[in-house]
């Protein structure tokens, strides 16, 4: 009869306390935010007294997770970009021409003279004057193909070569296209991330959406146009001759030279000739690979113009170092081992596989590999966000008070229990949201307000049931027990169905709608928890103290 | 003295005129559908592409001047409306400008936005653009499709869940009520030409959830009473169940409405359409769980032979301790 074991009581209160603890930082939003920013800055090396002071404004042993504010509340810019993956095919195929020309020219005896034909982008057409030599020509060109580096395209090669009358037609194979698309998108993501990180805004969201789309959300930025400008700036990748190396940042580089820091080695500076030998604009590809000793390395390839310059330079400067510079930082400065003709080369060093993969991405990340088409752009001013927060706060408080008063009037003491549970309920929602670092949007606030209204439902179901049972059951204790017992299936069914819709909203929705789904879903979880555990515990505790003979609900 | 919305023991006959209620619902649904097909919805840019600019200025909004300034740019369909809200400060005059998606544009064109901003700045030099949102037609088409799939999925999932937990007749009754609520909500949006955007889809799904919540509570009681009153006919059992849960139905609807009305009045104009959809949904959802879901259930009839071990049906979860 109306008993709850003590370990269950401890567990219920512990859960509530944990929720309150997790929710607490949100009550001191700006303080905790300053603290978090400072801690992050210190982690990144900016260990100044200022940052230390800022970090100490919030005790470190307390949780410091906050509910992120969505763009519609904080202001900022949102972009949805589509990567034009097919741009890359054309560049890749065009870069192939010198190789194709060379192999066919060497077999002039069999295939005759060759001539490049006009063709659609992403396709290379070469006419040979001796159509009888077609088989030989196809064989030679196919020899240029390399295996596709991807999981799905295992065993396939990157080129599709066919003969049409007297023309050799070269395109990228389907497997290679898939692999290329994937790389292009990864590369675009990486570049966009680098670009935005450089600007150093708080909590940008850069996500891949669907197959070829990228969602970019940056809070606090002035406008979507500003954001597009940042993303649009191409990275400066250059290959520059090295003049000297030093550890003194005050070294005078001399006329025509510049002093740049090293990316990996701290405190090391390189003096470089300012005029680059080749720039990243002439790089067509970079892939992680292994050198002849099985050490991780990076393969790269230039377009024909870049290849010529690079070939000439390496031929003349064997034994001297040259620097690979990205955004004014020296990635590495290998020594030229031999003449590198043909425009492809390999960068070796003390790489781990991960480092070589990253370097390949960085190298490719020089410029955006393909154009971005912007499908959606939204700018929300901070004033509008602040207005929405203010309005949302007032509305939530008024809704809250109205429901509290109404419940008190309707159910008296039991209403008070339900109200305590309701307050805990809101705190728990915030605790959960902070715990997973969810984003609160304006519809999300609406979700919370809706929860305030609907959260009492479970309690109402129980209380109404207790009222009914009081008329028939033997005594108040039995009525309370039966009330909970019989209302449970309705509570569970009703909330599971609502929860299903919240899950579907979350899966199908995006942005603000998702924010709404998250608060609605959490609201259901916490309201069921508070109704069947917390309110019940409160009632049982009250009942144990008072032992009322009659009960009015 | 307690506040009672519903007298303690009601014994109202909800099924004295089933045809009347079905008729009213039917007529309203037909009106809603006719309006939807003839007039269509006032889709926001999420669904039809285009640009909306929200402006704020200290001086009052001169819609005519705005229109003239933008007409010169030949941007096609431009809609300008002033926004009023009790939350605004005295020197806060807000207008919404909507520009259609430009012909032959797959993506968003920043030139259009820049032009429009420039033109408006001419009219009102202190104007601020507090939000500028642009959606390309490519995405808006997909958003509409996703939205429809989401609503369909939600209904499907619920159908299956109720079918599993109850009987198929209950599932059909609940889904009939859902479709009724959604059609009426879309209908009022079409009739009143309230802007229909992505957030409204969220509201629609919430209505689905809420309406179900209500329906399931009634059905749960029906299931219980079918066992309790084996000899009574279905109509009577339904009536008893609705009467027994009536107090709860009103309590929950009122608390939810209280919260929503607070949000409607004080929550700002940005989400007003969204909140309106939900208020409407709660009212319609409450009505439909009594008059649509139950009447459909009554028409379909229900299997009365609950020969399975009855003590667990209806409160499978009843033995869960706190």
Tab-separated table of N, CA and C in Angstrom, chain A residues 127-221:
chain	number	residue	atom	x	y	z
A	127	UNK	N	41.910	12.344	-82.110
A	127	UNK	CA	41.796	11.650	-83.398
A	127	UNK	C	43.158	11.101	-83.780
A	128	UNK	N	43.154	9.865	-84.215
A	128	UNK	CA	44.419	9.289	-84.689
A	128	UNK	C	44.294	9.081	-86.196
A	129	UNK	N	45.396	9.290	-86.911
A	129	UNK	CA	45.300	9.256	-88.372
A	129	UNK	C	45.287	7.832	-88.912
A	130	UNK	N	45.691	6.845	-88.116
A	130	UNK	CA	45.667	5.456	-88.554
A	130	UNK	C	44.645	4.670	-87.735
A	131	UNK	N	43.381	4.600	-88.175
A	131	UNK	CA	42.338	3.926	-87.386
A	131	UNK	C	42.678	2.460	-87.115
A	132	UNK	N	43.549	1.820	-87.960
A	132	UNK	CA	43.897	0.416	-87.719
A	132	UNK	C	44.633	0.270	-86.386
A	133	UNK	N	45.290	1.344	-85.992
A	133	UNK	CA	46.058	1.286	-84.741
A	133	UNK	C	45.215	1.539	-83.514
A	134	UNK	N	43.877	1.602	-83.675
A	134	UNK	CA	43.000	1.955	-82.566
A	134	UNK	C	43.201	1.065	-81.344
A	135	UNK	N	43.271	-0.273	-81.608
A	135	UNK	CA	43.410	-1.181	-80.468
A	135	UNK	C	44.661	-0.862	-79.658
A	136	UNK	N	45.718	-0.621	-80.388
A	136	UNK	CA	46.981	-0.298	-79.738
A	136	UNK	C	46.853	1.017	-78.957
A	137	UNK	N	46.195	2.016	-79.572
A	137	UNK	CA	46.033	3.328	-78.938
A	137	UNK	C	45.234	3.187	-77.653
A	138	UNK	N	44.136	2.410	-77.742
A	138	UNK	CA	43.293	2.234	-76.556
A	138	UNK	C	44.090	1.579	-75.442
A	139	UNK	N	44.875	0.570	-75.852
A	139	UNK	CA	45.678	-0.151	-74.867
A	139	UNK	C	46.643	0.803	-74.160
A	140	UNK	N	47.283	1.664	-74.974
A	140	UNK	CA	48.248	2.608	-74.408
A	140	UNK	C	47.589	3.581	-73.450
A	141	UNK	N	46.450	4.131	-73.891
A	141	UNK	CA	45.784	5.125	-73.049
A	141	UNK	C	45.259	4.467	-71.766
A	142	UNK	N	44.760	3.242	-71.923
A	142	UNK	CA	44.265	2.537	-70.722
A	142	UNK	C	45.403	2.314	-69.734
A	143	UNK	N	46.609	2.210	-70.293
A	143	UNK	CA	47.774	2.040	-69.426
A	143	UNK	C	47.991	3.204	-68.485
A	144	UNK	N	47.406	4.350	-68.815
A	144	UNK	CA	47.576	5.536	-67.963
A	144	UNK	C	46.663	5.504	-66.750
A	145	UNK	N	45.654	4.632	-66.831
A	145	UNK	CA	44.667	4.609	-65.752
A	145	UNK	C	45.290	4.098	-64.470
A	146	UNK	N	44.810	4.642	-63.378
A	146	UNK	CA	45.286	4.200	-62.071
A	146	UNK	C	44.118	3.583	-61.314
A	147	UNK	N	44.432	2.691	-60.349
A	147	UNK	CA	43.318	2.109	-59.589
A	147	UNK	C	42.573	3.190	-58.799
A	148	UNK	N	41.290	3.008	-58.642
A	148	UNK	CA	40.485	3.965	-57.894
A	148	UNK	C	40.725	3.776	-56.408
A	149	UNK	N	40.952	4.893	-55.726
A	149	UNK	CA	41.193	4.824	-54.290
A	149	UNK	C	39.872	5.060	-53.562
A	150	UNK	N	39.152	3.993	-53.368
A	150	UNK	CA	37.936	4.140	-52.565
A	150	UNK	C	37.476	2.768	-52.147
A	151	UNK	N	36.555	2.720	-51.194
A	151	UNK	CA	36.098	1.431	-50.694
A	151	UNK	C	35.186	0.755	-51.701
A	152	UNK	N	34.268	1.571	-52.280
A	152	UNK	CA	33.259	0.979	-53.152
A	152	UNK	C	33.819	0.630	-54.519
A	153	UNK	N	34.816	1.402	-54.952
A	153	UNK	CA	35.299	1.212	-56.316
A	153	UNK	C	36.500	0.293	-56.389
A	154	UNK	N	36.656	-0.586	-55.392
A	154	UNK	CA	37.833	-1.442	-55.372
A	154	UNK	C	37.940	-2.244	-56.662
A	155	UNK	N	39.125	-2.308	-57.213
A	155	UNK	CA	39.340	-3.100	-58.421
A	155	UNK	C	39.116	-2.325	-59.695
A	156	UNK	N	38.443	-1.187	-59.635
A	156	UNK	CA	38.176	-0.416	-60.850
A	156	UNK	C	39.326	0.563	-61.093
A	157	UNK	N	39.409	1.043	-62.327
A	157	UNK	CA	40.403	2.067	-62.616
A	157	UNK	C	39.704	3.385	-62.856
A	158	UNK	N	40.499	4.465	-62.876
A	158	UNK	CA	39.871	5.778	-62.864
A	158	UNK	C	39.431	6.286	-64.239
A	159	UNK	N	39.872	5.619	-65.324
A	159	UNK	CA	39.526	6.139	-66.637
A	159	UNK	C	38.643	5.163	-67.414
A	160	UNK	N	37.734	5.730	-68.179
A	160	UNK	CA	36.962	4.921	-69.117
A	160	UNK	C	37.428	5.323	-70.509
A	161	UNK	N	38.047	4.388	-71.221
A	161	UNK	CA	38.618	4.707	-72.531
A	161	UNK	C	37.879	3.889	-73.593
A	162	UNK	N	37.412	4.565	-74.627
A	162	UNK	CA	36.746	3.819	-75.692
A	162	UNK	C	37.133	4.414	-77.042
A	163	UNK	N	36.890	3.648	-78.102
A	163	UNK	CA	37.201	4.143	-79.432
A	163	UNK	C	35.930	4.404	-80.223
A	164	UNK	N	35.851	5.559	-80.885
A	164	UNK	CA	34.710	5.826	-81.765
A	164	UNK	C	35.293	6.156	-83.133
A	165	UNK	N	35.128	5.214	-84.076
A	165	UNK	CA	35.761	5.351	-85.394
A	165	UNK	C	37.241	5.668	-85.224
A	166	UNK	N	37.652	6.890	-85.593
A	166	UNK	CA	39.081	7.168	-85.471
A	166	UNK	C	39.411	8.048	-84.267
A	167	UNK	N	38.490	8.083	-83.319
A	167	UNK	CA	38.740	8.923	-82.145
A	167	UNK	C	38.842	8.089	-80.868
A	168	UNK	N	39.820	8.437	-80.051
A	168	UNK	CA	39.935	7.823	-78.725
A	168	UNK	C	39.200	8.755	-77.767
A	169	UNK	N	38.234	8.209	-77.011
A	169	UNK	CA	37.464	9.027	-76.089
A	169	UNK	C	37.816	8.625	-74.654
A	170	UNK	N	38.247	9.602	-73.890
A	170	UNK	CA	38.623	9.316	-72.500
A	170	UNK	C	37.707	10.103	-71.576
A	171	UNK	N	37.095	9.403	-70.648
A	171	UNK	CA	36.316	10.081	-69.599
A	171	UNK	C	36.681	9.427	-68.273
A	172	UNK	N	36.207	10.022	-67.177
A	172	UNK	CA	36.407	9.388	-65.882
A	172	UNK	C	35.438	8.218	-65.780
A	173	UNK	N	35.884	7.128	-65.192
A	173	UNK	CA	34.998	5.984	-65.027
A	173	UNK	C	33.966	6.306	-63.952
A	174	UNK	N	32.864	5.539	-63.951
A	174	UNK	CA	31.812	5.801	-62.964
A	174	UNK	C	32.349	5.679	-61.543
A	175	UNK	N	33.168	4.637	-61.329
A	175	UNK	CA	33.729	4.432	-59.993
A	175	UNK	C	34.559	5.640	-59.583
A	176	UNK	N	35.334	6.159	-60.543
A	176	UNK	CA	36.180	7.298	-60.236
A	176	UNK	C	35.335	8.543	-59.992
A	177	UNK	N	34.263	8.669	-60.763
A	177	UNK	CA	33.386	9.825	-60.549
A	177	UNK	C	32.828	9.814	-59.134
A	178	UNK	N	32.360	8.636	-58.707
A	178	UNK	CA	31.822	8.536	-57.348
A	178	UNK	C	32.880	8.903	-56.335
A	179	UNK	N	34.074	8.330	-56.533
A	179	UNK	CA	35.152	8.613	-55.594
A	179	UNK	C	35.523	10.086	-55.627
A	180	UNK	N	35.532	10.665	-56.838
A	180	UNK	CA	35.878	12.077	-56.989
A	180	UNK	C	34.845	12.968	-56.304
A	181	UNK	N	33.572	12.635	-56.516
A	181	UNK	CA	32.510	13.423	-55.886
A	181	UNK	C	32.718	13.469	-54.385
A	182	UNK	N	32.952	12.281	-53.835
A	182	UNK	CA	33.126	12.172	-52.394
A	182	UNK	C	34.301	13.044	-51.943
A	183	UNK	N	35.397	12.944	-52.691
A	183	UNK	CA	36.577	13.737	-52.333
A	183	UNK	C	36.289	15.224	-52.455
A	184	UNK	N	35.611	15.596	-53.521
A	184	UNK	CA	35.326	17.004	-53.753
A	184	UNK	C	34.539	17.585	-52.590
A	185	UNK	N	33.562	16.808	-52.127
A	185	UNK	CA	32.719	17.326	-51.057
A	185	UNK	C	33.495	17.396	-49.752
A	186	UNK	N	34.279	16.330	-49.480
A	186	UNK	CA	35.097	16.348	-48.261
A	186	UNK	C	36.030	17.551	-48.270
A	187	UNK	N	36.601	17.767	-49.441
A	187	UNK	CA	37.552	18.847	-49.604
A	187	UNK	C	36.865	20.194	-49.386
A	188	UNK	N	35.682	20.351	-49.971
A	188	UNK	CA	34.951	21.604	-49.819
A	188	UNK	C	34.638	21.836	-48.346
A	189	UNK	N	34.198	20.772	-47.661
A	189	UNK	CA	33.885	20.884	-46.239
A	189	UNK	C	35.107	21.364	-45.474
A	190	UNK	N	36.243	20.708	-45.792
A	190	UNK	CA	37.479	21.011	-45.097
A	190	UNK	C	37.883	22.477	-45.307
A	191	UNK	N	37.758	22.927	-46.534
A	191	UNK	CA	38.154	24.309	-46.831
A	191	UNK	C	37.239	25.287	-46.122
A	192	UNK	N	35.936	25.013	-46.226
A	192	UNK	CA	34.996	25.932	-45.597
A	192	UNK	C	35.264	25.995	-44.104
A	193	UNK	N	35.532	24.829	-43.515
A	193	UNK	CA	35.815	24.789	-42.081
A	193	UNK	C	37.048	25.622	-41.758
A	194	UNK	N	38.087	25.446	-42.553
A	194	UNK	CA	39.319	26.223	-42.316
A	194	UNK	C	39.049	27.706	-42.412
A	195	UNK	N	38.373	28.087	-43.484
A	195	UNK	CA	38.075	29.504	-43.699
A	195	UNK	C	37.318	30.104	-42.515
A	196	UNK	N	36.296	29.366	-42.056
A	196	UNK	CA	35.459	29.932	-41.000
A	196	UNK	C	36.181	29.909	-39.665
A	197	UNK	N	36.979	28.854	-39.438
A	197	UNK	CA	37.746	28.809	-38.198
A	197	UNK	C	38.704	29.982	-38.091
A	198	UNK	N	39.241	30.378	-39.248
A	198	UNK	CA	40.171	31.497	-39.233
A	198	UNK	C	39.516	32.758	-38.720
A	199	UNK	N	38.218	32.907	-39.047
A	199	UNK	CA	37.508	34.100	-38.597
A	199	UNK	C	37.243	34.015	-37.104
A	200	UNK	N	37.219	32.791	-36.599
A	200	UNK	CA	37.134	32.606	-35.156
A	200	UNK	C	35.818	32.977	-34.520
A	201	UNK	N	34.693	32.561	-35.118
A	201	UNK	CA	33.427	32.833	-34.458
A	201	UNK	C	33.076	31.661	-33.567
A	202	UNK	N	32.115	31.890	-32.722
A	202	UNK	CA	31.758	30.864	-31.762
A	202	UNK	C	30.783	29.860	-32.376
A	203	UNK	N	31.065	28.579	-32.139
A	203	UNK	CA	30.158	27.499	-32.515
A	203	UNK	C	29.575	27.575	-33.922
A	204	UNK	N	30.406	27.625	-34.928
A	204	UNK	CA	29.828	27.554	-36.264
A	204	UNK	C	29.373	26.114	-36.527
A	205	UNK	N	28.359	25.957	-37.340
A	205	UNK	CA	27.915	24.631	-37.732
A	205	UNK	C	28.269	24.447	-39.195
A	206	UNK	N	29.058	23.433	-39.494
A	206	UNK	CA	29.366	23.152	-40.893
A	206	UNK	C	29.081	21.682	-41.100
A	207	UNK	N	28.026	21.388	-41.806
A	207	UNK	CA	27.547	20.018	-41.899
A	207	UNK	C	27.283	19.641	-43.326
A	208	UNK	N	27.544	18.388	-43.605
A	208	UNK	CA	27.145	17.899	-44.907
A	208	UNK	C	25.674	17.526	-44.834
A	209	UNK	N	24.935	17.859	-45.871
A	209	UNK	CA	23.527	17.498	-45.903
A	209	UNK	C	23.235	16.792	-47.196
A	210	UNK	N	22.612	15.640	-47.069
A	210	UNK	CA	22.330	14.875	-48.265
A	210	UNK	C	23.647	14.496	-48.906
A	211	UNK	N	23.676	14.364	-50.227
A	211	UNK	CA	24.905	13.937	-50.868
A	211	UNK	C	25.860	15.098	-51.129
A	212	UNK	N	25.387	16.138	-51.775
A	212	UNK	CA	26.323	17.159	-52.242
A	212	UNK	C	26.031	18.541	-51.689
A	213	UNK	N	25.454	18.595	-50.495
A	213	UNK	CA	25.132	19.897	-49.937
A	213	UNK	C	25.865	20.136	-48.634
A	214	UNK	N	26.117	21.386	-48.380
A	214	UNK	CA	26.795	21.751	-47.143
A	214	UNK	C	26.003	22.855	-46.462
A	215	UNK	N	25.710	22.609	-45.205
A	215	UNK	CA	24.976	23.592	-44.422
A	215	UNK	C	25.967	24.352	-43.554
A	216	UNK	N	25.910	25.657	-43.620
A	216	UNK	CA	26.849	26.472	-42.866
A	216	UNK	C	26.055	27.461	-42.029
A	217	UNK	N	26.248	27.401	-40.734
A	217	UNK	CA	25.554	28.354	-39.870
A	217	UNK	C	26.579	29.008	-38.971
A	218	UNK	N	26.650	30.310	-39.018
A	218	UNK	CA	27.623	31.014	-38.205
A	218	UNK	C	26.907	32.069	-37.384
A	219	UNK	N	26.828	31.867	-36.074
A	219	UNK	CA	26.188	32.867	-35.239
A	219	UNK	C	27.047	34.126	-35.163
A	220	UNK	N	26.399	35.239	-34.980
A	220	UNK	CA	27.127	36.470	-34.706
A	220	UNK	C	27.737	37.143	-35.911
A	221	UNK	N	27.581	36.570	-37.085
A	221	UNK	CA	28.166	37.207	-38.266
A	221	UNK	C	27.142	38.175	-38.850
